[in-house]
Structures are given as C-alpha cells and as structure tokens.
mmCIF file of C-alpha atoms in Angstrom:
data_model
loop_
_atom_site.group_PDB
_atom_site.id
_atom_site.type_symbol
_atom_site.label_atom_id
_atom_site.label_comp_id
_atom_site.label_asym_id
_atom_site.label_seq_id
_atom_site.Cartn_x
_atom_site.Cartn_y
_atom_site.Cartn_z
ATOM 1 C CA SER A 19 -50.296 266.834 78.644
ATOM 2 C CA SER A 20 -47.692 265.836 81.215
ATOM 3 C CA GLY A 21 -45.801 262.600 81.061
ATOM 4 C CA ILE A 22 -48.382 260.880 83.285
ATOM 5 C CA ASN A 23 -51.984 260.161 82.306
ATOM 6 C CA ALA A 24 -55.069 259.510 84.394
ATOM 7 C CA GLU A 25 -54.635 255.733 84.180
ATOM 8 C CA TYR A 26 -51.190 255.871 85.760
ATOM 9 C CA GLY A 27 -49.528 255.385 82.397
ATOM 10 C CA ILE A 28 -46.154 257.026 81.829
ATOM 11 C CA LYS A 29 -46.451 258.522 78.368
ATOM 12 C CA GLY A 30 -43.025 258.421 76.777
ATOM 13 C CA THR A 31 -44.261 260.491 73.843
ATOM 14 C CA ALA A 32 -44.948 263.465 76.122
ATOM 15 C CA VAL A 33 -41.744 263.079 78.143
ATOM 16 C CA ALA A 34 -39.637 262.681 74.979
ATOM 17 C CA LYS A 35 -41.135 265.908 73.657
ATOM 18 C CA LYS A 36 -40.039 267.695 76.824
ATOM 19 C CA VAL A 37 -36.508 266.291 76.438
ATOM 20 C CA ARG A 38 -36.324 267.536 72.849
ATOM 21 C CA GLU A 39 -37.669 270.968 73.770
ATOM 22 C CA ALA A 40 -35.119 271.329 76.566
ATOM 23 C CA LEU A 41 -32.286 270.344 74.206
ATOM 24 C CA ARG A 42 -33.411 272.818 71.541
ATOM 25 C CA GLU A 43 -33.462 275.616 74.125
ATOM 26 C CA GLU A 44 -30.063 274.559 75.441
ATOM 27 C CA ILE A 45 -28.460 274.631 71.985
ATOM 28 C CA GLN A 46 -29.938 278.093 71.343
ATOM 29 C CA GLU A 47 -28.610 279.392 74.676
ATOM 30 C CA ILE A 48 -25.103 278.051 73.992
ATOM 31 C CA GLN A 49 -25.155 279.616 70.517
ATOM 32 C CA GLU A 50 -25.741 283.035 72.087
ATOM 33 C CA THR A 51 -22.163 282.954 73.380
ATOM 34 C CA LEU A 52 -20.716 280.389 70.956
ATOM 35 C CA PRO A 53 -22.452 281.021 67.593
ATOM 36 C CA GLU A 54 -20.566 278.237 65.788
ATOM 37 C CA PHE A 55 -21.828 275.576 68.210
ATOM 38 C CA THR A 56 -23.731 272.987 66.156
ATOM 39 C CA PRO A 57 -23.870 269.381 67.380
ATOM 40 C CA GLY A 58 -23.331 266.922 64.544
ATOM 41 C CA LEU A 59 -24.659 263.342 64.297
ATOM 42 C CA THR A 60 -23.859 260.912 61.481
ATOM 43 C CA VAL A 61 -25.776 257.658 61.023
ATOM 44 C CA VAL A 62 -23.812 255.092 59.012
ATOM 45 C CA GLN A 63 -25.913 252.514 57.166
ATOM 46 C CA VAL A 64 -24.715 249.595 55.074
ATOM 47 C CA GLY A 65 -27.362 248.371 52.625
ATOM 48 C CA ASP A 66 -31.022 249.353 52.405
ATOM 49 C CA ARG A 67 -33.121 247.518 55.012
ATOM 50 C CA PRO A 68 -36.620 249.105 55.045
ATOM 51 C CA ASP A 69 -36.901 248.974 58.839
ATOM 52 C CA SER A 70 -33.495 250.632 59.226
ATOM 53 C CA ASN A 71 -34.579 253.373 56.812
ATOM 54 C CA VAL A 72 -37.583 254.101 59.044
ATOM 55 C CA TYR A 73 -35.479 254.255 62.213
ATOM 56 C CA ILE A 74 -32.867 256.465 60.593
ATOM 57 C CA GLY A 75 -35.566 258.775 59.235
ATOM 58 C CA ALA A 76 -36.906 259.282 62.764
ATOM 59 C CA LYS A 77 -33.427 260.157 64.019
ATOM 60 C CA ILE A 78 -32.718 262.669 61.249
ATOM 61 C CA LYS A 79 -36.141 264.257 61.773
ATOM 62 C CA ALA A 80 -35.435 264.684 65.487
ATOM 63 C CA CYS A 81 -32.066 266.256 64.664
ATOM 64 C CA LYS A 82 -33.720 268.906 62.503
ATOM 65 C CA GLU A 83 -36.296 269.652 65.179
ATOM 66 C CA ILE A 84 -33.655 270.240 67.853
ATOM 67 C CA GLY A 85 -30.916 271.994 65.883
ATOM 68 C CA ILE A 86 -28.486 269.110 65.386
ATOM 69 C CA GLU A 87 -26.759 268.640 62.028
ATOM 70 C CA GLY A 88 -27.970 265.149 61.140
ATOM 71 C CA THR A 89 -26.309 263.220 58.299
ATOM 72 C CA HIS A 90 -27.328 259.865 56.825
ATOM 73 C CA LEU A 91 -24.329 258.121 55.282
ATOM 74 C CA LYS A 92 -25.607 255.191 53.222
ATOM 75 C CA MET A 93 -23.051 252.685 51.944
ATOM 76 C CA PRO A 94 -23.813 249.930 49.387
ATOM 77 C CA PRO A 95 -24.344 246.266 50.400
ATOM 78 C CA THR A 96 -21.068 245.437 48.640
ATOM 79 C CA THR A 97 -19.140 247.463 51.259
ATOM 80 C CA THR A 98 -16.178 245.572 52.714
ATOM 81 C CA GLU A 99 -15.121 245.600 56.352
ATOM 82 C CA GLU A 100 -12.024 247.606 55.474
ATOM 83 C CA GLU A 101 -14.098 250.218 53.653
ATOM 84 C CA LEU A 102 -16.574 250.537 56.514
ATOM 85 C CA VAL A 103 -13.868 250.852 59.162
ATOM 86 C CA GLY A 104 -12.086 253.412 56.994
ATOM 87 C CA GLU A 105 -15.247 255.528 56.777
ATOM 88 C CA ILE A 106 -15.749 255.272 60.536
ATOM 89 C CA GLU A 107 -12.157 256.390 61.147
ATOM 90 C CA ARG A 108 -12.724 259.394 58.866
ATOM 91 C CA LEU A 109 -15.746 260.368 60.952
ATOM 92 C CA ASN A 110 -13.787 259.794 64.178
ATOM 93 C CA ASN A 111 -11.340 262.449 62.983
ATOM 94 C CA ASP A 112 -13.951 264.949 61.740
ATOM 95 C CA PRO A 113 -14.266 267.762 64.333
ATOM 96 C CA ASN A 114 -17.750 268.647 63.072
ATOM 97 C CA VAL A 115 -19.076 265.169 63.902
ATOM 98 C CA HIS A 116 -19.833 264.688 67.605
ATOM 99 C CA GLY A 117 -21.869 261.506 67.430
ATOM 100 C CA ILE A 118 -21.638 258.434 65.200
ATOM 101 C CA ILE A 119 -24.132 255.580 64.980
ATOM 102 C CA LEU A 120 -23.569 252.359 63.087
ATOM 103 C CA GLN A 121 -27.075 251.206 62.163
ATOM 104 C CA VAL A 122 -27.401 247.478 62.760
ATOM 105 C CA PRO A 123 -28.068 244.895 61.580
ATOM 106 C CA LEU A 124 -25.807 245.525 58.615
ATOM 107 C CA ASP A 125 -27.359 244.677 55.244
ATOM 108 C CA CYS A 126 -24.420 243.280 53.306
ATOM 109 C CA ASN A 127 -23.038 240.044 51.913
ATOM 110 C CA THR A 128 -19.364 240.728 52.588
ATOM 111 C CA GLY A 129 -19.061 239.169 56.028
ATOM 112 C CA ILE A 130 -18.462 242.338 58.039
ATOM 113 C CA ASP A 131 -17.901 241.683 61.754
ATOM 114 C CA GLU A 132 -20.478 243.955 63.422
ATOM 115 C CA ALA A 133 -18.698 243.899 66.786
ATOM 116 C CA LEU A 134 -15.389 244.860 65.178
ATOM 117 C CA ALA A 135 -17.033 247.666 63.197
ATOM 118 C CA THR A 136 -18.879 248.963 66.263
ATOM 119 C CA ASN A 137 -15.665 249.034 68.275
ATOM 120 C CA ALA A 138 -14.007 251.052 65.514
ATOM 121 C CA LEU A 139 -16.133 253.984 66.714
ATOM 122 C CA SER A 140 -14.315 256.445 68.932
ATOM 123 C CA PRO A 141 -15.803 255.923 72.434
ATOM 124 C CA SER A 142 -16.087 259.707 72.725
ATOM 125 C CA LYS A 143 -18.435 259.739 69.705
ATOM 126 C CA ASP A 144 -20.224 256.442 70.406
ATOM 127 C CA VAL A 145 -23.545 258.071 71.318
ATOM 128 C CA ASP A 146 -25.346 254.713 71.215
ATOM 129 C CA GLY A 147 -23.041 253.551 74.027
ATOM 130 C CA LEU A 148 -22.373 250.172 72.405
ATOM 131 C CA THR A 149 -18.565 250.033 72.196
ATOM 132 C CA ASP A 150 -16.797 247.753 74.645
ATOM 133 C CA VAL A 151 -15.069 250.787 76.184
ATOM 134 C CA ASN A 152 -18.332 252.547 77.015
ATOM 135 C CA ALA A 153 -19.934 249.309 78.225
ATOM 136 C CA GLY A 154 -16.926 248.666 80.463
ATOM 137 C CA ARG A 155 -16.987 252.167 81.919
ATOM 138 C CA LEU A 156 -20.707 251.838 82.644
ATOM 139 C CA SER A 157 -20.223 248.465 84.326
ATOM 140 C CA ARG A 158 -17.603 250.052 86.600
ATOM 141 C CA GLY A 159 -19.766 253.049 87.432
ATOM 142 C CA ASP A 160 -17.633 255.546 85.484
ATOM 143 C CA LEU A 161 -20.742 257.411 84.352
ATOM 144 C CA LYS A 162 -19.060 260.759 83.726
ATOM 145 C CA ARG A 163 -16.768 259.305 81.057
ATOM 146 C CA CYS A 164 -19.145 257.035 79.182
ATOM 147 C CA PHE A 165 -22.189 257.142 76.955
ATOM 148 C CA THR A 166 -25.002 254.844 78.013
ATOM 149 C CA PRO A 167 -27.316 253.062 75.548
ATOM 150 C CA CYS A 168 -30.315 255.220 74.734
ATOM 151 C CA THR A 169 -33.180 252.881 75.655
ATOM 152 C CA PRO A 170 -31.971 252.209 79.231
ATOM 153 C CA SER A 171 -31.183 255.909 79.645
ATOM 154 C CA GLY A 172 -34.702 256.718 78.484
ATOM 155 C CA CYS A 173 -36.104 254.260 81.021
ATOM 156 C CA MET A 174 -34.216 256.056 83.799
ATOM 157 C CA VAL A 175 -35.763 259.375 82.748
ATOM 158 C CA LEU A 176 -39.250 257.824 82.779
ATOM 159 C CA ILE A 177 -38.658 256.432 86.271
ATOM 160 C CA GLU A 178 -37.562 259.899 87.405
ATOM 161 C CA GLU A 179 -40.643 261.413 85.782
ATOM 162 C CA ALA A 180 -42.776 259.136 87.929
ATOM 163 C CA GLY A 181 -41.170 260.822 90.917
ATOM 164 C CA VAL A 182 -39.306 257.682 91.973
ATOM 165 C CA ASP A 183 -35.840 257.521 93.495
ATOM 166 C CA VAL A 184 -34.576 253.946 93.028
ATOM 167 C CA LYS A 185 -32.054 254.324 95.853
ATOM 168 C CA GLY A 186 -32.549 251.409 98.226
ATOM 169 C CA LYS A 187 -35.503 250.024 96.256
ATOM 170 C CA ASN A 188 -35.846 246.455 95.033
ATOM 171 C CA VAL A 189 -35.557 246.551 91.255
ATOM 172 C CA CYS A 190 -36.050 243.709 88.778
ATOM 173 C CA VAL A 191 -34.727 243.772 85.203
ATOM 174 C CA VAL A 192 -36.110 241.081 82.911
ATOM 175 C CA GLY A 193 -33.682 240.536 80.023
ATOM 176 C CA ARG A 194 -29.897 240.735 79.681
ATOM 177 C CA SER A 195 -29.206 241.975 76.145
ATOM 178 C CA LYS A 196 -26.198 244.232 75.651
ATOM 179 C CA ILE A 197 -28.462 246.956 74.247
ATOM 180 C CA VAL A 198 -31.089 247.099 77.013
ATOM 181 C CA GLY A 199 -31.033 244.529 79.808
ATOM 182 C CA ALA A 200 -27.367 244.532 80.826
ATOM 183 C CA PRO A 201 -26.843 248.326 80.737
ATOM 184 C CA MET A 202 -30.230 248.789 82.445
ATOM 185 C CA HIS A 203 -28.965 246.662 85.326
ATOM 186 C CA ASP A 204 -25.810 248.775 85.537
ATOM 187 C CA LEU A 205 -27.629 252.124 85.483
ATOM 188 C CA LEU A 206 -30.026 251.011 88.222
ATOM 189 C CA LEU A 207 -27.159 249.592 90.280
ATOM 190 C CA TRP A 208 -25.169 252.839 90.171
ATOM 191 C CA ALA A 209 -28.380 254.704 91.055
ATOM 192 C CA HIS A 210 -28.172 252.601 94.245
ATOM 193 C CA GLY A 211 -31.027 250.226 93.510
ATOM 194 C CA THR A 212 -30.889 246.637 94.758
ATOM 195 C CA VAL A 213 -31.039 244.974 91.354
ATOM 196 C CA THR A 214 -32.069 241.464 90.335
ATOM 197 C CA THR A 215 -31.630 240.491 86.680
ATOM 198 C CA CYS A 216 -33.869 237.719 85.326
ATOM 199 C CA HIS A 217 -33.567 235.981 81.972
ATOM 200 C CA SER A 218 -34.651 232.929 79.996
ATOM 201 C CA ARG A 219 -32.967 230.553 82.450
ATOM 202 C CA THR A 220 -34.515 232.104 85.568
ATOM 203 C CA PRO A 221 -36.906 229.717 87.356
ATOM 204 C CA ASP A 222 -40.072 231.209 88.887
ATOM 205 C CA LEU A 223 -39.866 234.579 87.162
ATOM 206 C CA GLY A 224 -42.985 235.759 88.964
ATOM 207 C CA TYR A 225 -41.377 235.347 92.387
ATOM 208 C CA HIS A 226 -38.567 237.780 91.574
ATOM 209 C CA ILE A 227 -40.836 240.327 89.889
ATOM 210 C CA LYS A 228 -43.241 240.248 92.857
ATOM 211 C CA GLN A 229 -40.462 241.525 95.158
ATOM 212 C CA ALA A 230 -39.721 244.544 93.008
ATOM 213 C CA ASP A 231 -40.733 248.162 93.572
ATOM 214 C CA VAL A 232 -39.537 248.930 90.032
ATOM 215 C CA VAL A 233 -39.714 246.444 87.125
ATOM 216 C CA VAL A 234 -38.041 246.975 83.745
ATOM 217 C CA VAL A 235 -38.931 244.361 81.124
ATOM 218 C CA ALA A 236 -36.891 243.888 77.934
ATOM 219 C CA ALA A 237 -37.309 240.227 77.083
ATOM 220 C CA GLY A 238 -38.755 240.399 73.562
ATOM 221 C CA LYS A 239 -41.649 238.091 74.362
ATOM 222 C CA LYS A 240 -45.292 239.156 74.097
ATOM 223 C CA GLU A 241 -46.984 239.605 77.505
ATOM 224 C CA LEU A 242 -44.380 237.516 79.303
ATOM 225 C CA VAL A 243 -45.031 239.401 82.534
ATOM 226 C CA LYS A 244 -48.582 238.882 83.794
ATOM 227 C CA GLY A 245 -50.570 241.270 85.930
ATOM 228 C CA ASP A 246 -50.553 238.971 88.946
ATOM 229 C CA MET A 247 -46.745 239.015 88.994
ATOM 230 C CA ILE A 248 -46.671 242.740 89.758
ATOM 231 C CA LYS A 249 -46.266 244.047 93.290
ATOM 232 C CA PRO A 250 -49.131 246.469 94.017
ATOM 233 C CA GLY A 251 -47.986 250.057 93.471
ATOM 234 C CA ALA A 252 -44.834 249.106 91.572
ATOM 235 C CA VAL A 253 -43.481 251.122 88.651
ATOM 236 C CA VAL A 254 -43.453 249.018 85.468
ATOM 237 C CA ILE A 255 -41.356 249.988 82.433
ATOM 238 C CA ASP A 256 -42.105 247.882 79.339
ATOM 239 C CA CYS A 257 -39.414 247.977 76.634
ATOM 240 C CA GLY A 258 -41.031 245.241 74.532
ATOM 241 C CA ILE A 259 -42.037 245.767 70.913
ATOM 242 C CA ASN A 260 -43.657 242.607 69.549
ATOM 243 C CA PRO A 261 -45.441 243.172 66.211
ATOM 244 C CA GLU A 262 -48.311 240.964 65.055
ATOM 245 C CA PRO A 263 -50.474 241.248 61.915
ATOM 246 C CA ASP A 264 -53.747 243.057 62.610
ATOM 247 C CA ALA A 265 -56.097 243.959 59.759
ATOM 248 C CA THR A 266 -57.968 246.442 61.973
ATOM 249 C CA LYS A 267 -54.889 248.664 62.249
ATOM 250 C CA LYS A 268 -54.046 251.235 59.593
ATOM 251 C CA SER A 269 -50.472 249.939 59.498
ATOM 252 C CA GLY A 270 -51.673 246.331 59.375
ATOM 253 C CA VAL A 271 -49.646 245.626 62.514
ATOM 254 C CA LYS A 272 -50.418 245.735 66.228
ATOM 255 C CA LEU A 273 -47.586 246.198 68.707
ATOM 256 C CA TRP A 274 -47.595 244.228 71.941
ATOM 257 C CA GLY A 275 -45.406 244.806 74.954
ATOM 258 C CA ASP A 276 -43.619 242.290 77.140
ATOM 259 C CA VAL A 277 -46.110 243.065 79.937
ATOM 260 C CA GLU A 278 -49.807 242.130 80.044
ATOM 261 C CA TYR A 279 -50.826 245.787 80.081
ATOM 262 C CA GLY A 280 -54.549 245.453 80.721
ATOM 263 C CA ALA A 281 -54.100 243.438 83.912
ATOM 264 C CA ALA A 282 -50.868 245.088 85.045
ATOM 265 C CA LYS A 283 -52.263 248.624 84.960
ATOM 266 C CA GLU A 284 -54.849 247.617 87.580
ATOM 267 C CA VAL A 285 -52.037 246.776 89.987
ATOM 268 C CA ALA A 286 -49.086 249.007 89.102
ATOM 269 C CA GLY A 287 -48.514 252.455 90.507
ATOM 270 C CA TYR A 288 -47.258 253.618 87.117
ATOM 271 C CA ILE A 289 -46.803 251.715 83.853
ATOM 272 C CA THR A 290 -45.594 252.533 80.337
ATOM 273 C CA PRO A 291 -47.871 251.641 77.406
ATOM 274 C CA VAL A 292 -46.784 250.018 74.151
ATOM 275 C CA PRO A 293 -46.584 251.835 71.834
ATOM 276 C CA GLY A 294 -45.988 255.362 73.149
ATOM 277 C CA GLY A 295 -43.976 254.460 76.238
ATOM 278 C CA VAL A 296 -40.278 253.666 76.050
ATOM 279 C CA GLY A 297 -39.949 253.856 72.240
ATOM 280 C CA PRO A 298 -40.020 257.649 71.815
ATOM 281 C CA MET A 299 -37.478 258.032 74.621
ATOM 282 C CA THR A 300 -34.779 256.119 72.737
ATOM 283 C CA VAL A 301 -34.446 258.764 70.011
ATOM 284 C CA ALA A 302 -34.749 261.613 72.544
ATOM 285 C CA LEU A 303 -31.845 260.256 74.601
ATOM 286 C CA LEU A 304 -29.790 259.752 71.449
ATOM 287 C CA MET A 305 -30.228 263.459 70.815
ATOM 288 C CA ARG A 306 -29.195 264.225 74.390
ATOM 289 C CA ASN A 307 -26.047 262.093 74.078
ATOM 290 C CA THR A 308 -25.131 263.922 70.875
ATOM 291 C CA VAL A 309 -25.488 267.314 72.556
ATOM 292 C CA THR A 310 -23.471 266.011 75.525
ATOM 293 C CA SER A 311 -20.672 264.973 73.164
ATOM 294 C CA ALA A 312 -20.672 268.350 71.413
ATOM 295 C CA LYS A 313 -20.507 270.131 74.769
ATOM 296 C CA ARG A 314 -17.606 267.972 75.917
ATOM 297 C CA MET A 315 -15.664 268.640 72.723
ATOM 298 C CA ASN A 316 -16.256 272.381 73.148
ATOM 299 C CA GLY A 317 -15.251 272.402 76.813
ATOM 300 C CA ILE A 318 -18.768 273.204 78.022
ATOM 301 C CA THR A 319 -19.321 271.714 81.484
ATOM 302 C CA SER A 320 -22.776 273.026 82.350
ATOM 303 C CA PRO A 321 -25.448 270.380 83.057
ATOM 304 C CA HIS A 322 -28.355 269.815 80.693
ATOM 305 C CA LYS A 323 -31.463 271.919 81.175
ATOM 306 C CA PRO A 324 -33.907 270.086 83.472
ATOM 307 C CA ILE A 325 -37.016 268.654 81.823
ATOM 308 C CA ARG A 326 -39.161 267.957 84.853
ATOM 309 C CA SER A 327 -42.125 270.234 85.274
ATOM 310 C CA TYR A 328 -44.409 268.629 87.811
ATOM 311 C CA SER A 329 -45.545 269.688 91.245
ATOM 312 C CA THR A 330 -45.421 267.555 94.363
ATOM 313 C CA ILE A 331 -48.869 266.944 95.800
ATOM 314 C CA ALA A 332 -49.438 265.170 99.089
ATOM 315 C CA GLY A 333 -51.139 261.860 98.540
ATOM 316 C CA ARG A 334 -52.323 260.232 95.359
ATOM 317 C CA GLN A 335 -55.226 258.100 94.140
ATOM 318 C CA PHE A 336 -53.941 254.573 93.651
ATOM 319 C CA PRO A 337 -55.452 252.136 91.152
ATOM 320 C CA PRO A 338 -58.230 250.058 92.798
ATOM 321 C CA ALA A 339 -56.079 247.010 93.534
ATOM 322 C CA ALA A 340 -53.332 249.110 95.081
ATOM 323 C CA ARG A 341 -55.323 251.360 97.407
ATOM 324 C CA SER A 342 -54.989 249.124 100.418
ATOM 325 C CA PHE A 343 -51.221 248.954 100.072
ATOM 326 C CA SER A 344 -48.572 251.437 101.116
ATOM 327 C CA THR A 345 -45.956 250.378 98.553
ATOM 328 C CA ALA A 346 -46.618 253.259 96.197
ATOM 329 C CA ALA A 347 -46.484 255.755 99.016
ATOM 330 C CA SER A 348 -43.220 254.330 100.284
ATOM 331 C CA LEU A 349 -41.747 254.751 96.822
ATOM 332 C CA GLY A 350 -42.504 258.433 97.041
ATOM 333 C CA LEU A 351 -44.727 258.434 93.962
ATOM 334 C CA ARG A 352 -46.087 261.886 93.361
ATOM 335 C CA ALA A 353 -49.154 263.086 91.569
ATOM 336 C CA LEU A 354 -48.307 265.114 88.488
ATOM 337 C CA ARG A 355 -50.221 268.004 87.084
ATOM 338 C CA PHE A 356 -51.144 268.119 83.424
ATOM 339 C CA LEU A 357 -49.230 270.513 81.212
ATOM 340 C CA LYS A 358 -51.004 272.463 78.513
ATOM 341 C CA LYS A 359 -50.382 270.995 75.097
#
C-alpha cells in the first residue's frame, strides 16, 4: 500500500520501502555508466550488546537489499580509546568506505570517551550526522555540506509524504536530544517552519502543542502527549519507542509511543503509529546518506531519485473530530492513492 492508510496513519514501513527501492534503482543506474560504483558502509561496534547486534543486523540487511557493501567491524570490550580511534582513522582513509557508524553505547570497560571517538569520524563519512562538525553545519543551515541524523531526516520525509509543506507553519518539537530533538528543530527551521522546541522544563506543554500544525515528539516518555493537546487536523510524528513487558505479544514486549495514539488519531490529520512509523525510516535514511556520500566522493551531482508516488485529489475526508475545522485543508494535506503491494 501507499505510505498513508485509511485511518490517517503515516506508515513508515511502506515509505521506507519506497526509499530503499529508489536507492537500489539509483545505484543500478549509476553502475550502467560507472560499473565500479559500490557504496560502502562500515558499522564499528565495541563489545557485544544484544540490542546493538539487532540494530546492526537490520542495517547490514538493508545494505544487501539495496546494493551497498555493508561491513560489521566488531571490536572486543577490552578495546582502548587509542585502538578505536586508530581503527576509525583507517576507515577514514579507506576510499572504498563511504559511510562509517560508531554504534553506541559502547560496551567496554576501558573508559572510552564516546564524544571523542564519534568526532574522530571524518565529517564526510559521518552518515549518522553526529559529529560536532555536521551538527554545526546543520545548525547554520549549511545543508549541502552536512549529513543530518537519520531519524529527523526520516521524519521530514514522512511529513513530505503527507503532502505537507512546513513553510510558514507552526511546528512544535517535543524533546531536545542531540540525536533527534535538536536536529529536528534545525531541519524544520531551515525548511522555513516557525519552530517551538519543548522539553522537560517547559511549563504547560499542551498549550504549545495546541498551536502547532505539525508536531514531532521525541521525549522518551510513554503517551506524554495526550489526544486533547493536538490541534485538529495537525500532522503528528511520534518518534517514541517505550517498551513494556506484555505476555500477549510474541516478543514478550509491547512498544508504546510518546503520543496517546488512540485518542490522537481521532483529532490529527495524519499520525505515525508505533511501531511501524518513524522506526523503519531511520535505517532507510542511513542508506540514503551512504549513497549520498558515495556519490559525492565520485563527483556525481545528480539528485536522488524521487520516492513520492501519490496523486493530488481535491478535498479529503477528515477524521470525525476534525471535519468542522479547516486546519488540515490549510496545511494542504492531500489524499493519497494506495499503491499495489
């Protein structure tokens, strides 16, 4: 199906699939004229955290699907800071490696400074966008020379998929982490949104959210944002992943978002579910950043293949609580047709 379902949910799984398909086609097209073109991504891991192994496995799997040479470099928990930085510098100088990720948190007992190790990455290969250089360029609006963190970038694609231009819109970001909240604010600002950032010290959170045409929540707190805080017709992007034990689930765990989904979907114009919303986009945008890096290093300036495949239809059926409001219409929300699976 398309990236939008009948309940106004933005399905990140479907959109991420379209991103991956477009990247695979793009690599194949480039290889027609440049046969040796193969983007390379290396994930550096220190130790053996089970959750990190799962995340890395998903990244390597996506690499294979798209045509990226994915490498998992696992270092022992006894690795010293000097050894880790030395390995990173080797990768910085390897012309076949276009993207490098340092999987955090590090699983070691040698006192490695994660910030120092992260900043050892060459900014031109920092496809997670977490070095101070890339963060600084993003904060200054130098988008053509930086990599942006993958979760906020994925959120921007989902907002675009909903047919929304944030230019001139009131936007609220809940959370200010360096991985999601802060770069999300910057991306929305340079897309010409009027951005308010809320956090744990913000009084009357609901007041600020209620003003927003677009809300991005990355607070790490289960159902922090209630349905009655949402402006009717608003676009709601939920980055939260809050696991709780649940014996009824095959995995034994149920994931909750930062937004009260059941109530919010009755008010929002579009909303991302958890799971299946923002999560799949993070890996997809990591793949896109890796291909971008490979293109830059090969002097290829063409833009990425577009992923959007919806038609603009006049009018749209709003959720019950939003039908008497014009907010969604003013946002330019468009009905999307379903794609064949």
